Amino acid sequence: MARVFSGIQPSGDLHLGNLLGALVNWERMQHEHDSVFCVVDLHALTLLQDAETLRSQTIELAQLLLAVGIDPEKSILFVQSHVPQHPQLAWLMECTVSYGELSRMTAFKDKSNRDGTKFVSAGLFTYPALQAADILLYDTDFVPVGDDQRQHVEITRDIAERFNSRFGETFVVPEHFIPPAGARVMDLQRPDRKMSKSEGESPGTVFVLEDPKKIEKKFKRAVTDSESEVRYDIEAKPGVSSLLDILGAVTGEDPESLASKYEQYGPLKTDTAEAVIEMLRPIQARFAELKEDPAETARLLKVGADKAEPIASEVLARAKHNIGLLS
Ligand code: AMP
Ligand code: TRP
């Protein structure tokens, strides 16, 4: 059976982009694939985190993944720092990727240039090496991610191929799985930018745990344009197209054919808000239950790590042997 691996950082609050771009596909894929999902707490350390907040966000994110439907009986769900093979393989990856390749990563350029970023950690720069280790440790075939992670999966493939050609067949070369709809959910206020875990009020970001009334308001106020025609055209009508994309990702319908059902922006906004709220309702309810028992979630994560570690340790041993380290 093909293996799927993906990861998500426990920093900031989960939003609609994370859900539609990644998590709904994780949930779907776990039924047909051998699946491994990871809360990548070590990646979160690339930006300064408050220790207590990081701990509570790690548990909370795991509870959200469970609430979305990741089933610990079907998938391996664990926390990255519980499996020490991740940072161990990351060193081998750092020695297999070049400074030039890492310098070309757009995520690094964006994050290191962001307003107010005074301290750019070395970890932020080598981040893709750790991500490559995450993926390669599980002999992964497919990596379900949003469009913004395309480049990181691409560099993982390059690293795997280079390692294999230098030291002999060691790693499976993975492919990304980017969904046809929802791969790039845009900010409702700035449809030229992807929705992200931004700070403060964030009127353009819809959070998975947000109150339905607030979500409705955010969609009502979503930026469209001064025309009134509903048409799917990302270049000319980014705001309207982004609403159609969201509605399409939630309902499974094609955004272009959805466009033909609407004559005005108002009903499109109302229907999109409603579809999103209905999608989130059971997730929010399940999360509220899980939140009551963090000790049980912590236990499940330990069970997940115990299942992940033997797989990771076999692949790490193979890589260490092939590269010439003494066993
Ligand atoms: P992160 O929150 O950066 O750990 O991302 C977790 C997952 O959500 C990754 O697979 C991202 O590609 C995906 N993702 C993040 N933002 C968006 C977005 N605006 N649209 C679609 N997918 C997204
Ligand atoms: N870099 C990813 C993000 O920011 C998170 C991540 C870390 C990841 N390791 C991974 C995603 C391995 C897929 C596979 O979204």
XYZ file of C-alpha atoms and ligand atoms in Angstrom:
365
model
C 0.000 0.000 0.000
C 1.308 3.450 -0.866
C 2.474 5.558 2.076
C 1.316 9.108 2.752
C 3.140 11.540 5.049
C 2.363 15.126 5.936
C 3.019 17.610 8.709
C 1.617 20.788 10.170
C 3.126 23.344 12.548
C 1.625 24.032 15.976
C 1.954 27.796 15.602
C -0.998 30.163 15.235
C -4.623 29.124 14.892
C -5.790 26.653 12.288
C -7.559 28.377 9.382
C -9.678 27.493 6.379
C -6.597 27.332 4.109
C -5.020 24.636 6.288
C -8.270 22.725 6.351
C -9.085 22.819 2.628
C -5.509 22.783 1.346
C -4.274 19.970 3.548
C -6.343 18.422 6.322
C -9.456 17.338 4.417
C -7.159 15.466 2.057
C -5.316 13.832 4.920
C -8.649 12.614 6.206
C -9.681 11.306 2.778
C -6.357 9.667 1.979
C -6.100 7.758 5.258
C -8.825 5.384 4.040
C -6.790 4.165 1.068
C -3.205 4.657 2.155
C -0.851 3.790 4.887
C -0.826 7.254 6.500
C 1.531 9.068 8.827
C 0.683 12.562 10.112
C 2.911 14.698 12.266
C 2.586 17.827 14.393
C 5.930 19.408 13.538
C 6.820 21.176 16.768
C 10.541 21.363 15.889
C 9.666 23.341 12.766
C 7.704 25.796 14.903
C 10.929 26.593 16.816
C 12.339 28.315 13.722
C 10.397 31.379 14.920
C 10.498 32.365 18.602
C 7.718 30.652 20.590
C 6.510 31.079 24.129
C 7.152 27.715 25.853
C 3.741 27.318 27.515
C 1.910 28.435 24.390
C 3.848 25.972 22.245
C 2.957 23.117 24.597
C -0.746 23.945 24.634
C -0.888 24.584 20.895
C 0.729 21.222 20.202
C -1.998 19.362 22.120
C -4.700 21.596 20.693
C -3.572 21.034 17.115
C -3.526 17.270 17.674
C -7.100 17.546 19.002
C -8.089 19.510 15.928
C -6.635 16.836 13.656
C -8.639 14.229 15.548
C -11.724 16.453 15.285
C -11.265 16.728 11.521
C -11.383 12.932 11.417
C -7.796 11.717 11.508
C -8.355 8.293 13.022
C -5.516 7.034 15.213
C -6.613 3.475 14.467
C -6.068 4.050 10.743
C -3.240 6.596 10.717
C -0.121 7.144 12.742
C -0.496 10.535 14.449
C 2.448 11.819 16.463
C 4.569 14.787 17.514
C 7.852 15.318 15.672
C 10.034 15.879 18.767
C 8.965 12.496 20.190
C 10.794 10.694 17.384
C 14.493 11.619 17.623
C 15.289 10.207 14.172
C 13.848 13.403 12.619
C 16.591 15.807 13.747
C 19.181 13.039 13.327
C 18.387 12.488 9.661
C 18.058 16.258 9.203
C 21.825 16.607 9.676
C 22.477 14.176 6.829
C 19.987 16.155 4.748
C 21.773 19.438 5.559
C 24.948 17.909 4.213
C 23.168 16.840 1.024
C 21.496 20.158 0.167
C 23.418 23.247 -0.875
C 23.451 26.768 0.501
C 22.347 27.974 -2.940
C 19.328 25.649 -3.034
C 18.209 26.717 0.430
C 18.663 30.386 -0.516
C 16.132 29.996 -3.314
C 13.274 28.871 -1.072
C 10.510 31.446 -1.283
C 9.144 30.527 2.167
C 12.527 31.461 3.673
C 12.697 34.709 1.735
C 9.156 35.643 2.806
C 9.581 34.771 6.453
C 13.026 36.320 6.856
C 11.904 39.579 5.195
C 8.641 39.906 7.066
C 8.131 43.229 8.830
C 9.292 43.074 12.382
C 11.506 39.990 11.909
C 14.641 41.063 13.757
C 16.100 37.655 14.407
C 16.449 35.235 11.508
C 17.392 31.868 13.006
C 19.703 29.447 11.207
C 16.885 26.930 11.640
C 14.606 29.042 9.470
C 17.190 28.702 6.714
C 17.764 24.940 7.084
C 14.060 24.237 7.675
C 13.631 22.333 4.343
C 16.348 19.848 5.383
C 14.300 18.902 8.454
C 11.177 18.713 6.305
C 13.004 16.400 3.872
C 13.981 14.203 6.828
C 10.338 14.070 7.989
C 9.195 12.873 4.598
C 12.054 10.516 3.679
C 12.089 8.720 7.055
C 8.826 6.971 6.189
C 9.587 5.822 2.623
C 6.798 8.194 1.625
C 5.106 7.989 -1.771
C 2.717 10.969 -1.497
C 2.805 14.217 0.453
C -0.596 15.956 0.648
C 0.020 19.695 1.094
C -1.250 23.081 -0.038
C 0.275 24.819 -3.024
C 2.701 26.868 -0.880
C 4.599 23.669 -0.003
C 5.253 22.664 -3.614
C 8.833 23.959 -3.512
C 9.607 22.155 -0.246
C 8.476 18.819 -1.674
C 10.464 19.535 -4.827
C 13.686 20.116 -2.817
C 12.973 16.923 -0.857
C 12.908 15.025 -4.153
C 16.191 16.652 -5.203
C 17.810 15.720 -1.897
C 16.554 12.122 -2.117
C 17.786 11.738 -5.692
C 21.176 13.238 -4.893
C 21.620 11.011 -1.835
C 20.594 7.931 -3.818
C 22.999 8.734 -6.628
C 25.891 9.489 -4.271
C 25.443 6.633 -1.813
C 23.198 4.073 -3.523
C 19.441 3.471 -3.337
C 18.365 4.665 0.097
C 15.228 6.775 -0.127
C 11.885 6.569 -1.881
C 11.500 9.717 -4.012
C 8.127 11.205 -2.967
C 5.524 13.092 -4.968
C 3.391 15.950 -3.757
C -0.367 15.662 -3.741
C -1.876 19.089 -4.247
C -5.685 19.119 -4.332
C -7.496 20.385 -7.453
C -9.594 22.789 -5.334
C -8.598 24.548 -2.124
C -4.834 24.294 -2.684
C -4.489 28.033 -2.339
C -7.205 29.658 -0.247
C -6.843 33.431 -0.480
C -7.224 36.101 2.199
C -10.804 37.447 2.113
C -9.585 41.040 2.402
C -6.526 40.728 0.178
C -7.348 38.163 -2.511
C -3.858 38.568 -3.966
C -2.410 36.930 -0.830
C -2.881 33.450 0.567
C -4.866 33.105 3.760
C -2.431 32.726 6.631
C -2.198 32.589 10.390
C -1.823 36.342 10.640
C -1.741 38.245 13.874
C -4.455 40.324 15.529
C -7.935 40.897 14.173
C -7.371 39.174 10.786
C -10.620 40.075 8.983
C -9.382 38.157 5.934
C -8.721 34.848 7.722
C -11.432 32.356 8.684
C -10.422 30.208 11.633
C -11.587 26.628 12.057
C -12.680 27.314 15.637
C -14.263 30.677 14.920
C -17.782 31.605 15.963
C -20.238 31.097 13.031
C -21.586 34.645 13.379
C -18.104 36.058 12.919
C -17.473 33.798 9.941
C -20.682 35.018 8.336
C -19.553 38.620 8.798
C -16.130 37.950 7.333
C -17.664 36.480 4.182
C -20.171 39.332 3.905
C -17.313 41.811 4.010
C -15.069 39.841 1.652
C -13.458 42.022 -0.983
C -14.902 41.517 -4.467
C -14.808 44.218 -7.165
C -16.892 47.061 -8.551
C -18.478 45.034 -11.337
C -21.399 42.815 -10.502
C -20.937 39.823 -12.764
C -20.126 36.471 -11.138
C -17.402 34.898 -13.255
C -14.455 32.605 -12.499
C -11.428 34.597 -13.593
C -8.512 34.635 -11.151
C -6.598 37.411 -12.914
C -9.448 39.856 -13.480
C -11.687 38.922 -10.563
C -9.527 37.491 -7.770
C -11.991 38.146 -4.928
C -14.994 36.522 -6.602
C -12.874 33.632 -7.903
C -11.544 33.001 -4.441
C -15.092 32.712 -3.039
C -15.942 30.303 -5.867
C -12.827 28.302 -5.067
C -13.797 28.005 -1.414
C -17.368 27.032 -2.242
C -16.055 24.542 -4.806
C -13.605 22.995 -2.340
C -16.311 22.600 0.306
C -19.062 21.249 -1.962
C -16.845 19.274 -4.351
C -18.249 21.210 -7.316
C -16.301 22.884 -10.050
C -15.838 26.664 -9.419
C -16.578 27.542 -13.050
C -19.926 25.773 -13.093
C -20.760 27.235 -9.685
C -20.224 30.705 -11.185
C -23.041 30.179 -13.665
C -25.499 29.647 -10.803
C -25.042 33.164 -9.438
C -25.977 36.557 -10.771
C -25.013 38.627 -7.744
C -22.228 38.688 -5.211
C -24.556 38.737 -2.177
C -26.016 35.223 -2.555
C -22.583 33.814 -3.457
C -21.181 35.225 -0.205
C -24.116 33.935 1.845
C -23.940 30.441 0.350
C -20.173 30.226 0.756
C -20.406 31.321 4.394
C -23.151 28.785 5.028
C -21.267 25.919 3.371
C -18.150 26.721 5.403
C -20.080 27.029 8.670
C -21.809 23.696 8.046
C -18.484 22.054 7.295
C -16.975 23.430 10.500
C -19.930 22.673 12.783
C -19.162 18.978 13.476
C -15.424 19.723 13.717
C -16.037 22.398 16.344
C -18.372 20.101 18.294
C -15.923 17.209 18.308
C -13.070 19.521 19.281
C -15.061 20.808 22.283
C -15.376 17.202 23.510
C -11.719 16.319 22.961
C -10.549 19.489 24.692
C -11.959 18.142 27.951
C -9.370 15.368 28.078
C -5.878 16.544 27.102
C -4.301 13.593 28.950
C -6.042 11.172 26.585
C -4.763 13.123 23.578
C -1.247 13.051 25.006
C -1.573 9.286 25.438
C -2.700 8.837 21.826
C 0.284 10.870 20.634
C 2.671 8.632 22.574
C 1.095 5.555 21.003
C 1.568 7.249 17.602
C 5.241 7.964 18.302
C 5.763 4.346 19.358
C 4.434 3.239 15.966
C 6.406 5.850 14.006
C 9.787 5.269 15.619
C 10.507 1.721 14.368
C 9.806 2.801 10.765
C 11.963 5.901 11.101
C 14.755 4.061 12.838
C 15.049 1.462 10.058
C 15.288 4.138 7.369
C 17.773 6.194 9.407
C 19.967 3.120 9.916
C 19.950 2.519 6.146
C 20.957 6.139 5.453
C 23.700 6.123 8.122
C 25.118 2.877 6.785
C 25.082 4.009 3.154
C 26.728 7.347 3.910
C 29.568 5.586 5.740
C 28.865 6.027 9.427
C 29.926 3.140 11.693
C 27.065 1.099 13.058
P 1.303 25.444 8.039
O 0.186 26.117 8.740
O 2.232 26.378 7.372
O 1.978 24.390 8.889
O 0.608 24.648 6.857
C -0.066 23.431 7.008
C -0.660 22.997 5.691
O -1.673 23.912 5.273
C 0.350 22.924 4.543
O 0.085 21.763 3.775
C 0.074 24.166 3.745
O 0.394 24.015 2.384
C -1.438 24.314 3.931
N -1.864 25.731 3.762
C -1.465 26.792 4.499
N -2.061 27.928 4.075
C -2.861 27.583 3.027
C -3.757 28.295 2.163
N -3.959 29.611 2.287
N -4.411 27.598 1.211
C -4.241 26.258 1.082
N -3.419 25.524 1.852
C -2.737 26.158 2.828
N 6.633 23.087 6.054
C 5.279 22.656 6.248
C 4.386 23.889 6.384
O 4.813 24.920 6.832
C 5.114 21.765 7.444
C 5.859 20.489 7.293
C 6.965 20.095 7.998
C 5.565 19.428 6.402
N 7.346 18.856 7.624
C 6.517 18.412 6.658
C 4.594 19.238 5.430
C 6.549 17.206 5.914
C 4.607 18.025 4.700
C 5.565 17.042 4.945
O 3.239 23.794 6.078
